[in-house]
mmCIF file of C-alpha atoms in Angstrom:
data_model
loop_
_atom_site.group_PDB
_atom_site.id
_atom_site.type_symbol
_atom_site.label_atom_id
_atom_site.label_comp_id
_atom_site.label_asym_id
_atom_site.label_seq_id
_atom_site.Cartn_x
_atom_site.Cartn_y
_atom_site.Cartn_z
ATOM 1 C CA UNK A 1 -16.069 -13.174 27.469
ATOM 2 C CA UNK A 2 -13.664 -12.604 30.348
ATOM 3 C CA UNK A 3 -10.179 -14.053 30.741
ATOM 4 C CA UNK A 4 -7.556 -13.590 33.408
ATOM 5 C CA UNK A 5 -4.225 -12.064 32.463
ATOM 6 C CA UNK A 6 -2.643 -15.406 33.293
ATOM 7 C CA UNK A 7 -4.882 -17.348 30.893
ATOM 8 C CA UNK A 8 -4.183 -14.861 28.100
ATOM 9 C CA UNK A 9 -0.454 -15.220 28.734
ATOM 10 C CA UNK A 10 -0.771 -19.000 28.512
ATOM 11 C CA UNK A 11 -2.579 -18.637 25.184
ATOM 12 C CA UNK A 12 0.383 -16.757 23.671
ATOM 13 C CA UNK A 13 3.210 -18.415 25.636
ATOM 14 C CA UNK A 14 3.921 -15.162 27.438
ATOM 15 C CA UNK A 15 5.306 -14.225 30.858
ATOM 16 C CA UNK A 16 3.115 -12.277 33.285
ATOM 17 C CA UNK A 17 4.571 -9.375 35.235
ATOM 18 C CA UNK A 18 1.979 -8.064 37.645
ATOM 19 C CA UNK A 19 -1.436 -9.351 38.683
ATOM 20 C CA UNK A 20 -2.110 -12.582 36.793
ATOM 21 C CA UNK A 21 -5.659 -12.833 38.202
ATOM 22 C CA UNK A 22 -6.875 -9.507 36.834
ATOM 23 C CA UNK A 23 -9.964 -10.021 34.633
ATOM 24 C CA UNK A 24 -9.783 -8.777 31.041
ATOM 25 C CA UNK A 25 -13.081 -8.347 29.174
ATOM 26 C CA UNK A 26 -11.993 -6.600 25.981
ATOM 27 C CA UNK A 27 -9.144 -5.914 23.552
ATOM 28 C CA UNK A 28 -8.474 -2.385 22.330
ATOM 29 C CA UNK A 29 -5.950 0.053 20.909
ATOM 30 C CA UNK A 30 -3.643 1.852 23.351
ATOM 31 C CA UNK A 31 -5.569 5.141 23.189
ATOM 32 C CA UNK A 32 -8.976 3.601 23.960
ATOM 33 C CA UNK A 33 -8.074 0.686 26.257
ATOM 34 C CA UNK A 34 -9.667 0.851 29.703
ATOM 35 C CA UNK A 35 -8.854 -0.978 32.950
ATOM 36 C CA UNK A 36 -10.670 -4.128 31.754
ATOM 37 C CA UNK A 37 -8.941 -4.255 28.336
ATOM 38 C CA UNK A 38 -5.743 -5.696 26.916
ATOM 39 C CA UNK A 39 -3.662 -3.796 24.366
ATOM 40 C CA UNK A 40 -0.174 -4.079 22.871
ATOM 41 C CA UNK A 41 2.944 -2.064 22.113
ATOM 42 C CA UNK A 42 4.472 -2.914 18.757
ATOM 43 C CA UNK A 43 7.917 -1.346 19.160
ATOM 44 C CA UNK A 44 9.921 1.387 20.903
ATOM 45 C CA UNK A 45 8.302 4.123 18.824
ATOM 46 C CA UNK A 46 4.982 3.480 20.583
ATOM 47 C CA UNK A 47 6.292 3.503 24.163
ATOM 48 C CA UNK A 48 5.372 7.165 24.663
ATOM 49 C CA UNK A 49 1.703 6.246 24.234
ATOM 50 C CA UNK A 50 1.867 4.157 27.393
ATOM 51 C CA UNK A 51 2.152 7.287 29.549
ATOM 52 C CA UNK A 52 -1.578 7.964 29.163
ATOM 53 C CA UNK A 53 -2.583 4.319 28.797
ATOM 54 C CA UNK A 54 -5.207 2.973 31.251
ATOM 55 C CA UNK A 55 -5.215 -0.628 29.993
ATOM 56 C CA UNK A 56 -5.462 -3.456 32.481
ATOM 57 C CA UNK A 57 -2.889 -5.476 30.541
ATOM 58 C CA UNK A 58 -0.272 -4.641 27.933
ATOM 59 C CA UNK A 59 1.441 -7.089 25.589
ATOM 60 C CA UNK A 60 5.046 -6.126 24.800
ATOM 61 C CA UNK A 61 8.507 -7.548 24.295
ATOM 62 C CA UNK A 62 11.182 -8.002 26.956
ATOM 63 C CA UNK A 63 13.270 -5.020 25.818
ATOM 64 C CA UNK A 64 10.408 -2.572 26.234
ATOM 65 C CA UNK A 65 9.256 -4.164 29.485
ATOM 66 C CA UNK A 66 12.733 -3.774 31.003
ATOM 67 C CA UNK A 67 12.608 -0.012 30.533
ATOM 68 C CA UNK A 68 9.189 0.569 32.124
ATOM 69 C CA UNK A 69 8.543 1.651 35.686
ATOM 70 C CA UNK A 70 6.315 -0.760 37.665
ATOM 71 C CA UNK A 71 2.619 0.174 37.573
ATOM 72 C CA UNK A 72 0.257 -1.765 39.872
ATOM 73 C CA UNK A 73 -2.758 -0.826 37.723
ATOM 74 C CA UNK A 74 -1.342 -2.549 34.651
ATOM 75 C CA UNK A 75 -0.170 -6.113 34.180
ATOM 76 C CA UNK A 76 2.411 -6.913 31.522
ATOM 77 C CA UNK A 77 2.415 -9.912 29.196
ATOM 78 C CA UNK A 78 5.932 -10.293 27.838
ATOM 79 C CA UNK A 79 6.243 -12.115 24.505
ATOM 80 C CA UNK A 80 8.643 -12.330 21.565
ATOM 81 C CA UNK A 81 6.207 -10.894 18.985
ATOM 82 C CA UNK A 82 3.593 -8.549 20.530
ATOM 83 C CA UNK A 83 1.657 -8.027 17.308
ATOM 84 C CA UNK A 84 1.277 -11.744 16.616
ATOM 85 C CA UNK A 85 0.280 -12.350 20.239
ATOM 86 C CA UNK A 86 -2.377 -9.632 20.150
ATOM 87 C CA UNK A 87 -3.807 -11.035 16.915
ATOM 88 C CA UNK A 88 -4.084 -14.434 18.601
ATOM 89 C CA UNK A 89 -5.884 -12.951 21.611
ATOM 90 C CA UNK A 90 -8.209 -10.637 19.654
ATOM 91 C CA UNK A 91 -10.629 -13.392 18.484
ATOM 92 C CA UNK A 92 -11.350 -14.143 22.142
ATOM 93 C CA UNK A 93 -13.188 -10.797 22.283
ATOM 94 C CA UNK A 94 -14.615 -10.530 18.787
ATOM 95 C CA UNK A 95 -17.322 -12.426 16.906
ATOM 96 C CA UNK A 96 -15.674 -14.305 14.048
ATOM 97 C CA UNK A 97 -18.272 -15.208 11.476
ATOM 98 C CA UNK A 98 -17.601 -18.408 9.598
ATOM 99 C CA UNK A 99 -18.129 -19.169 5.952
ATOM 100 C CA UNK A 100 -21.665 -18.913 4.552
ATOM 101 C CA UNK A 101 -23.768 -22.038 4.349
ATOM 102 C CA UNK A 102 -22.616 -24.211 1.456
ATOM 103 C CA UNK A 103 -24.697 -24.575 -1.636
ATOM 104 C CA UNK A 104 -26.077 -22.567 -4.539
ATOM 105 C CA UNK A 105 -28.826 -20.062 -3.762
ATOM 106 C CA UNK A 106 -32.050 -20.453 -5.799
ATOM 107 C CA UNK A 107 -31.724 -16.709 -6.521
ATOM 108 C CA UNK A 108 -28.320 -17.145 -8.203
ATOM 109 C CA UNK A 109 -27.942 -17.543 -11.955
ATOM 110 C CA UNK A 110 -25.694 -20.425 -12.913
ATOM 111 C CA UNK A 111 -25.110 -21.362 -16.555
ATOM 112 C CA UNK A 112 -25.824 -25.003 -17.362
ATOM 113 C CA UNK A 113 -22.239 -25.286 -18.623
ATOM 114 C CA UNK A 114 -20.673 -23.997 -15.383
ATOM 115 C CA UNK A 115 -18.821 -26.481 -13.181
ATOM 116 C CA UNK A 116 -18.913 -26.021 -9.422
ATOM 117 C CA UNK A 117 -16.558 -27.923 -7.128
ATOM 118 C CA UNK A 118 -17.508 -29.448 -3.799
ATOM 119 C CA UNK A 119 -18.106 -27.379 -0.669
ATOM 120 C CA UNK A 120 -18.816 -24.130 -2.569
ATOM 121 C CA UNK A 121 -21.182 -21.273 -1.800
ATOM 122 C CA UNK A 122 -22.933 -19.188 -4.476
ATOM 123 C CA UNK A 123 -25.049 -16.399 -2.987
ATOM 124 C CA UNK A 124 -28.275 -14.718 -4.073
ATOM 125 C CA UNK A 125 -27.962 -12.623 -7.197
ATOM 126 C CA UNK A 126 -24.557 -14.050 -8.095
ATOM 127 C CA UNK A 127 -24.023 -14.850 -11.761
ATOM 128 C CA UNK A 128 -21.853 -17.645 -13.149
ATOM 129 C CA UNK A 129 -21.493 -17.459 -16.940
ATOM 130 C CA UNK A 130 -20.897 -20.125 -19.541
ATOM 131 C CA UNK A 131 -18.003 -22.527 -19.004
ATOM 132 C CA UNK A 132 -17.111 -21.095 -15.584
ATOM 133 C CA UNK A 133 -15.143 -23.459 -13.379
ATOM 134 C CA UNK A 134 -15.036 -23.171 -9.586
ATOM 135 C CA UNK A 135 -12.576 -25.234 -7.586
ATOM 136 C CA UNK A 136 -13.590 -26.745 -4.270
ATOM 137 C CA UNK A 137 -14.307 -24.498 -1.301
ATOM 138 C CA UNK A 138 -15.029 -21.302 -3.264
ATOM 139 C CA UNK A 139 -17.327 -18.575 -1.885
ATOM 140 C CA UNK A 140 -19.114 -16.388 -4.438
ATOM 141 C CA UNK A 141 -21.015 -13.731 -2.489
ATOM 142 C CA UNK A 142 -24.293 -12.022 -3.463
ATOM 143 C CA UNK A 143 -24.258 -9.986 -6.643
ATOM 144 C CA UNK A 144 -20.811 -11.119 -7.784
ATOM 145 C CA UNK A 145 -20.429 -11.707 -11.519
ATOM 146 C CA UNK A 146 -18.132 -14.441 -12.819
ATOM 147 C CA UNK A 147 -17.939 -14.002 -16.569
ATOM 148 C CA UNK A 148 -17.864 -16.723 -19.234
ATOM 149 C CA UNK A 149 -14.773 -18.916 -19.307
ATOM 150 C CA UNK A 150 -13.417 -17.832 -15.912
ATOM 151 C CA UNK A 151 -11.376 -20.439 -14.036
ATOM 152 C CA UNK A 152 -11.150 -20.213 -10.239
ATOM 153 C CA UNK A 153 -8.886 -22.419 -8.128
ATOM 154 C CA UNK A 154 -9.630 -23.829 -4.704
ATOM 155 C CA UNK A 155 -10.797 -21.758 -1.710
ATOM 156 C CA UNK A 156 -11.245 -18.583 -3.745
ATOM 157 C CA UNK A 157 -13.420 -15.832 -2.248
ATOM 158 C CA UNK A 158 -15.201 -13.275 -4.439
ATOM 159 C CA UNK A 159 -17.106 -10.761 -2.326
ATOM 160 C CA UNK A 160 -20.379 -9.009 -3.130
ATOM 161 C CA UNK A 161 -20.681 -7.070 -6.380
ATOM 162 C CA UNK A 162 -17.177 -7.808 -7.626
ATOM 163 C CA UNK A 163 -16.997 -8.441 -11.366
ATOM 164 C CA UNK A 164 -14.777 -10.838 -13.283
ATOM 165 C CA UNK A 165 -14.990 -10.306 -17.028
ATOM 166 C CA UNK A 166 -14.632 -13.235 -19.396
ATOM 167 C CA UNK A 167 -11.732 -15.714 -19.278
ATOM 168 C CA UNK A 168 -10.107 -14.453 -16.065
ATOM 169 C CA UNK A 169 -8.032 -16.986 -14.116
ATOM 170 C CA UNK A 170 -7.691 -16.956 -10.315
ATOM 171 C CA UNK A 171 -5.293 -19.241 -8.451
ATOM 172 C CA UNK A 172 -5.925 -21.013 -5.166
ATOM 173 C CA UNK A 173 -6.918 -18.903 -2.144
ATOM 174 C CA UNK A 174 -7.247 -15.654 -4.070
ATOM 175 C CA UNK A 175 -9.500 -13.043 -2.422
ATOM 176 C CA UNK A 176 -11.374 -10.462 -4.494
ATOM 177 C CA UNK A 177 -13.068 -7.759 -2.417
ATOM 178 C CA UNK A 178 -16.342 -5.996 -3.152
ATOM 179 C CA UNK A 179 -16.565 -3.701 -6.126
ATOM 180 C CA UNK A 180 -13.314 -4.866 -7.720
ATOM 181 C CA UNK A 181 -13.377 -5.171 -11.503
ATOM 182 C CA UNK A 182 -11.043 -7.748 -13.006
ATOM 183 C CA UNK A 183 -10.579 -7.996 -16.753
ATOM 184 C CA UNK A 184 -12.167 -4.796 -18.100
ATOM 185 C CA UNK A 185 -10.796 -3.611 -21.422
ATOM 186 C CA UNK A 186 -7.426 -1.920 -21.321
ATOM 187 C CA UNK A 187 -7.283 1.780 -22.198
ATOM 188 C CA UNK A 188 -6.063 1.219 -25.743
ATOM 189 C CA UNK A 189 -6.877 3.545 -28.659
ATOM 190 C CA UNK A 190 -5.212 4.885 -31.768
ATOM 191 C CA UNK A 191 -5.910 8.305 -33.240
ATOM 192 C CA UNK A 192 -6.851 8.125 -36.881
ATOM 193 C CA UNK A 193 -8.829 10.382 -39.205
ATOM 194 C CA UNK A 194 -9.636 12.809 -36.433
ATOM 195 C CA UNK A 195 -10.966 10.348 -33.880
ATOM 196 C CA UNK A 196 -9.903 7.710 -31.387
ATOM 197 C CA UNK A 197 -10.416 4.155 -32.624
ATOM 198 C CA UNK A 198 -10.596 1.346 -30.060
ATOM 199 C CA UNK A 199 -7.844 -1.278 -30.136
ATOM 200 C CA UNK A 200 -9.378 -4.689 -29.367
ATOM 201 C CA UNK A 201 -8.292 -5.993 -25.955
ATOM 202 C CA UNK A 202 -8.082 -9.728 -26.569
ATOM 203 C CA UNK A 203 -5.842 -10.793 -23.692
ATOM 204 C CA UNK A 204 -6.937 -11.731 -20.187
ATOM 205 C CA UNK A 205 -5.983 -11.475 -16.500
ATOM 206 C CA UNK A 206 -4.140 -14.083 -14.424
ATOM 207 C CA UNK A 207 -4.053 -13.698 -10.642
ATOM 208 C CA UNK A 208 -1.856 -16.293 -8.981
ATOM 209 C CA UNK A 209 -2.326 -18.097 -5.668
ATOM 210 C CA UNK A 210 -2.708 -16.261 -2.338
ATOM 211 C CA UNK A 211 -3.087 -12.832 -3.931
ATOM 212 C CA UNK A 212 -5.621 -10.402 -2.482
ATOM 213 C CA UNK A 213 -7.322 -7.629 -4.445
ATOM 214 C CA UNK A 214 -8.860 -4.716 -2.507
ATOM 215 C CA UNK A 215 -12.296 -3.160 -2.827
ATOM 216 C CA UNK A 216 -12.942 -1.131 -5.978
ATOM 217 C CA UNK A 217 -9.529 -1.979 -7.414
ATOM 218 C CA UNK A 218 -9.401 -2.470 -11.189
ATOM 219 C CA UNK A 219 -7.127 -4.736 -13.195
ATOM 220 C CA UNK A 220 -7.438 -4.389 -16.967
ATOM 221 C CA UNK A 221 -7.068 -7.277 -19.362
ATOM 222 C CA UNK A 222 -4.137 -7.355 -21.738
ATOM 223 C CA UNK A 223 -4.375 -6.300 -25.355
ATOM 224 C CA UNK A 224 -2.790 -9.549 -26.558
ATOM 225 C CA UNK A 225 -1.279 -11.513 -23.658
ATOM 226 C CA UNK A 226 -2.358 -11.524 -20.008
ATOM 227 C CA UNK A 227 -2.105 -8.940 -17.279
ATOM 228 C CA UNK A 228 -0.467 -10.867 -14.423
ATOM 229 C CA UNK A 229 -0.564 -10.529 -10.625
ATOM 230 C CA UNK A 230 2.057 -12.720 -8.952
ATOM 231 C CA UNK A 231 1.564 -15.137 -6.077
ATOM 232 C CA UNK A 232 1.062 -13.589 -2.647
ATOM 233 C CA UNK A 233 0.753 -10.040 -3.941
ATOM 234 C CA UNK A 234 -1.564 -7.773 -1.931
ATOM 235 C CA UNK A 235 -3.317 -4.806 -3.557
ATOM 236 C CA UNK A 236 -5.133 -2.267 -1.392
ATOM 237 C CA UNK A 237 -8.454 -0.615 -2.260
ATOM 238 C CA UNK A 238 -8.802 1.792 -5.193
ATOM 239 C CA UNK A 239 -5.762 0.684 -7.172
ATOM 240 C CA UNK A 240 -5.458 0.776 -10.974
ATOM 241 C CA UNK A 241 -3.407 -1.852 -12.818
ATOM 242 C CA UNK A 242 -3.416 -1.171 -16.553
ATOM 243 C CA UNK A 243 -3.289 -3.616 -19.440
ATOM 244 C CA UNK A 244 -0.338 -5.971 -19.863
ATOM 245 C CA UNK A 245 1.268 -5.153 -16.531
ATOM 246 C CA UNK A 246 3.109 -8.058 -14.922
ATOM 247 C CA UNK A 247 3.484 -7.965 -11.144
ATOM 248 C CA UNK A 248 5.922 -10.259 -9.353
ATOM 249 C CA UNK A 249 5.412 -12.271 -6.190
ATOM 250 C CA UNK A 250 4.592 -10.772 -2.796
ATOM 251 C CA UNK A 251 4.278 -7.176 -3.927
ATOM 252 C CA UNK A 252 2.383 -4.814 -1.600
ATOM 253 C CA UNK A 253 0.689 -1.692 -3.016
ATOM 254 C CA UNK A 254 -1.142 0.872 -0.854
ATOM 255 C CA UNK A 255 -4.335 2.636 -1.878
ATOM 256 C CA UNK A 256 -4.609 4.772 -5.025
ATOM 257 C CA UNK A 257 -1.487 3.406 -6.681
ATOM 258 C CA UNK A 258 -1.690 3.569 -10.467
ATOM 259 C CA UNK A 259 0.368 1.561 -12.966
ATOM 260 C CA UNK A 260 0.227 2.554 -16.625
ATOM 261 C CA UNK A 261 0.306 -0.070 -19.362
ATOM 262 C CA UNK A 262 3.024 -2.728 -19.630
ATOM 263 C CA UNK A 263 4.744 -1.956 -16.324
ATOM 264 C CA UNK A 264 6.565 -4.873 -14.719
ATOM 265 C CA UNK A 265 7.724 -5.544 -11.182
ATOM 266 C CA UNK A 266 10.024 -8.051 -9.558
ATOM 267 C CA UNK A 267 9.311 -9.755 -6.239
ATOM 268 C CA UNK A 268 8.731 -7.982 -2.902
ATOM 269 C CA UNK A 269 8.151 -4.552 -4.427
ATOM 270 C CA UNK A 270 6.388 -2.067 -2.120
ATOM 271 C CA UNK A 271 4.571 1.086 -3.237
ATOM 272 C CA UNK A 272 3.146 3.749 -0.911
ATOM 273 C CA UNK A 273 -0.215 5.436 -1.391
ATOM 274 C CA UNK A 274 -0.862 7.408 -4.590
ATOM 275 C CA UNK A 275 2.318 6.294 -6.316
ATOM 276 C CA UNK A 276 2.117 6.626 -10.096
ATOM 277 C CA UNK A 277 4.199 4.550 -12.512
ATOM 278 C CA UNK A 278 4.800 5.508 -16.152
ATOM 279 C CA UNK A 279 4.107 2.942 -18.867
ATOM 280 C CA UNK A 280 6.776 0.313 -19.687
ATOM 281 C CA UNK A 281 8.727 1.026 -16.480
ATOM 282 C CA UNK A 282 10.463 -1.849 -14.662
ATOM 283 C CA UNK A 283 10.523 -1.940 -10.841
ATOM 284 C CA UNK A 284 13.129 -4.505 -9.879
ATOM 285 C CA UNK A 285 12.878 -6.872 -6.916
ATOM 286 C CA UNK A 286 12.882 -5.432 -3.411
ATOM 287 C CA UNK A 287 12.575 -1.783 -4.423
ATOM 288 C CA UNK A 288 10.296 0.679 -2.649
ATOM 289 C CA UNK A 289 8.601 3.941 -3.657
ATOM 290 C CA UNK A 290 7.352 6.391 -1.021
ATOM 291 C CA UNK A 291 3.825 7.814 -1.005
ATOM 292 C CA UNK A 292 2.910 10.130 -3.902
ATOM 293 C CA UNK A 293 6.074 9.225 -5.783
ATOM 294 C CA UNK A 294 5.994 9.637 -9.552
ATOM 295 C CA UNK A 295 8.194 7.088 -11.328
ATOM 296 C CA UNK A 296 9.348 7.798 -14.881
ATOM 297 C CA UNK A 297 12.236 5.354 -15.253
ATOM 298 C CA UNK A 298 13.336 1.908 -14.119
ATOM 299 C CA UNK A 299 14.265 1.421 -10.455
ATOM 300 C CA UNK A 300 17.225 -0.869 -9.671
ATOM 301 C CA UNK A 301 16.877 -3.797 -7.312
ATOM 302 C CA UNK A 302 16.502 -2.965 -3.627
ATOM 303 C CA UNK A 303 16.557 0.833 -3.960
ATOM 304 C CA UNK A 304 14.208 3.257 -2.177
ATOM 305 C CA UNK A 305 12.896 6.153 -4.267
ATOM 306 C CA UNK A 306 10.722 9.074 -3.189
ATOM 307 C CA UNK A 307 9.338 12.314 -4.570
ATOM 308 C CA UNK A 308 8.109 13.603 -7.907
ATOM 309 C CA UNK A 309 9.761 12.889 -10.183
ATOM 310 C CA UNK A 310 10.948 9.992 -8.024
ATOM 311 C CA UNK A 311 14.698 9.679 -7.463
ATOM 312 C CA UNK A 312 16.817 7.710 -4.970
ATOM 313 C CA UNK A 313 15.968 8.626 -1.384
ATOM 314 C CA UNK A 314 19.323 10.240 -0.543
ATOM 315 C CA UNK A 315 19.249 12.367 -3.687
ATOM 316 C CA UNK A 316 15.678 13.484 -3.061
ATOM 317 C CA UNK A 317 16.480 14.448 0.531
ATOM 318 C CA UNK A 318 19.376 16.604 -0.654
ATOM 319 C CA UNK A 319 16.994 18.347 -3.042
ATOM 320 C CA UNK A 320 14.458 18.936 -0.294
ATOM 321 C CA UNK A 321 17.063 20.319 2.094
ATOM 322 C CA UNK A 322 18.369 22.559 -0.680
ATOM 323 C CA UNK A 323 14.864 23.883 -1.365
ATOM 324 C CA UNK A 324 14.432 24.720 2.300
ATOM 325 C CA UNK A 325 17.508 26.960 2.039
ATOM 326 C CA UNK A 326 16.173 28.890 -0.975
ATOM 327 C CA UNK A 327 14.735 31.822 1.082
ATOM 328 C CA UNK A 328 18.023 32.160 2.968
ATOM 329 C CA UNK A 329 20.027 31.964 -0.251
ATOM 330 C CA UNK A 330 17.735 34.545 -1.867
ATOM 331 C CA UNK A 331 18.416 36.991 0.986
ATOM 332 C CA UNK A 332 22.147 36.312 0.682
ATOM 333 C CA UNK A 333 22.033 36.998 -3.057
ATOM 334 C CA UNK A 334 20.188 40.274 -2.503
ATOM 335 C CA UNK A 335 22.748 41.331 0.103
ATOM 336 C CA UNK A 336 25.557 40.452 -2.281
ATOM 337 C CA UNK A 337 23.871 42.426 -5.074
ATOM 338 C CA UNK A 338 23.709 45.500 -2.849
ATOM 339 C CA UNK A 339 27.346 45.055 -1.837
ATOM 340 C CA UNK A 340 28.405 44.653 -5.474
ATOM 341 C CA UNK A 341 26.431 47.736 -6.457
ATOM 342 C CA UNK A 342 28.102 49.734 -3.680
ATOM 343 C CA UNK A 343 31.563 48.486 -4.615
ATOM 344 C CA UNK A 344 30.888 49.244 -8.278
ATOM 345 C CA UNK A 345 29.853 52.793 -7.403
ATOM 346 C CA UNK A 346 32.939 53.289 -5.233
ATOM 347 C CA UNK A 347 35.158 51.939 -8.015
ATOM 348 C CA UNK A 348 33.620 54.325 -10.536
ATOM 349 C CA UNK A 349 34.102 57.253 -8.173
ATOM 350 C CA UNK A 350 37.728 56.236 -7.654
ATOM 351 C CA UNK A 351 38.298 56.053 -11.402
ATOM 352 C CA UNK A 352 36.693 59.471 -11.835
ATOM 353 C CA UNK A 353 38.970 60.987 -9.242
ATOM 354 C CA UNK A 354 42.140 59.506 -10.748
ATOM 355 C CA UNK A 355 41.262 60.776 -14.239
ATOM 356 C CA UNK A 356 40.124 64.264 -13.173
ATOM 357 C CA UNK A 357 42.620 66.833 -14.681
ATOM 358 C CA UNK A 358 42.018 69.353 -11.916
ATOM 359 C CA UNK A 359 42.812 66.804 -9.256
ATOM 360 C CA UNK A 360 45.951 65.779 -11.132
ATOM 361 C CA UNK A 361 47.047 69.432 -11.415
ATOM 362 C CA UNK A 362 46.455 69.970 -7.719
#
């Protein structure tokens, strides 16, 4: 579908600078946008990419637009929030597939004791166990398994081949992506008489409203009480949340994060990719850990930690800068050793001369 630059600007309440009648047939990233495409610049750090940009239209804010030289080949759409504007325009050039057709597929298995709310979809090969409860508007995609006793709120989406073990609770509007496993046994054993004996994992998992769980992420059930994911928290793909962890509201974890058992977080905690957290550690509200950080102790509220073992950002940077100077310091030490050796030799020679009887007699 084609739109003029002017019509796109009207859609996002933007101001056109340049040719408002230019036709735009696509939306693309800066690097791949051609003369018939619209793209966007998020902030000043991306301005350099515009030098090689061939896009027919660029969405940006007034500050960036003021610093650009006029270019007849490119029209500008000036808005307050370029990213939000681009996201509003993007569906004009992409097929947005709606929800699946409502109803329960004849190829699904649904226990006679399961309760399904209105306006739900249960796809082929999906399995709903005993005493499952689905709120209204839920979508259970093909091959998903909803174990006995699970309770799902309204407008929950469970994508293909995700698995909810028994007695898991999902709040309203929770999204579980394909391959995620919610409620597997926690990694709990005790060593006795020469072998590891399994500790029964009799808790459950509670995921509160508006949380989203990425593909192939695993959240273990608690040993006694629940493992908890707070409202609005977003977990990327391939994340491990161990038994009895309690995550606060609106946390954001990138891929391959791992939390050992009984970790807790406050609200608005952010973890970069491959961060590892030791068991029983507390991450207080608003703190951040950089990618590949290894956390062994509690992090105070609002602090940024990086590195392994993770420490406050300023401290870690000092350590890194110090390490960079190690070769230089090593050379300085070697030079000093040579100088000390030379001075020691000269001192010994001087002592020998002052104690030599022949020299004294002369």
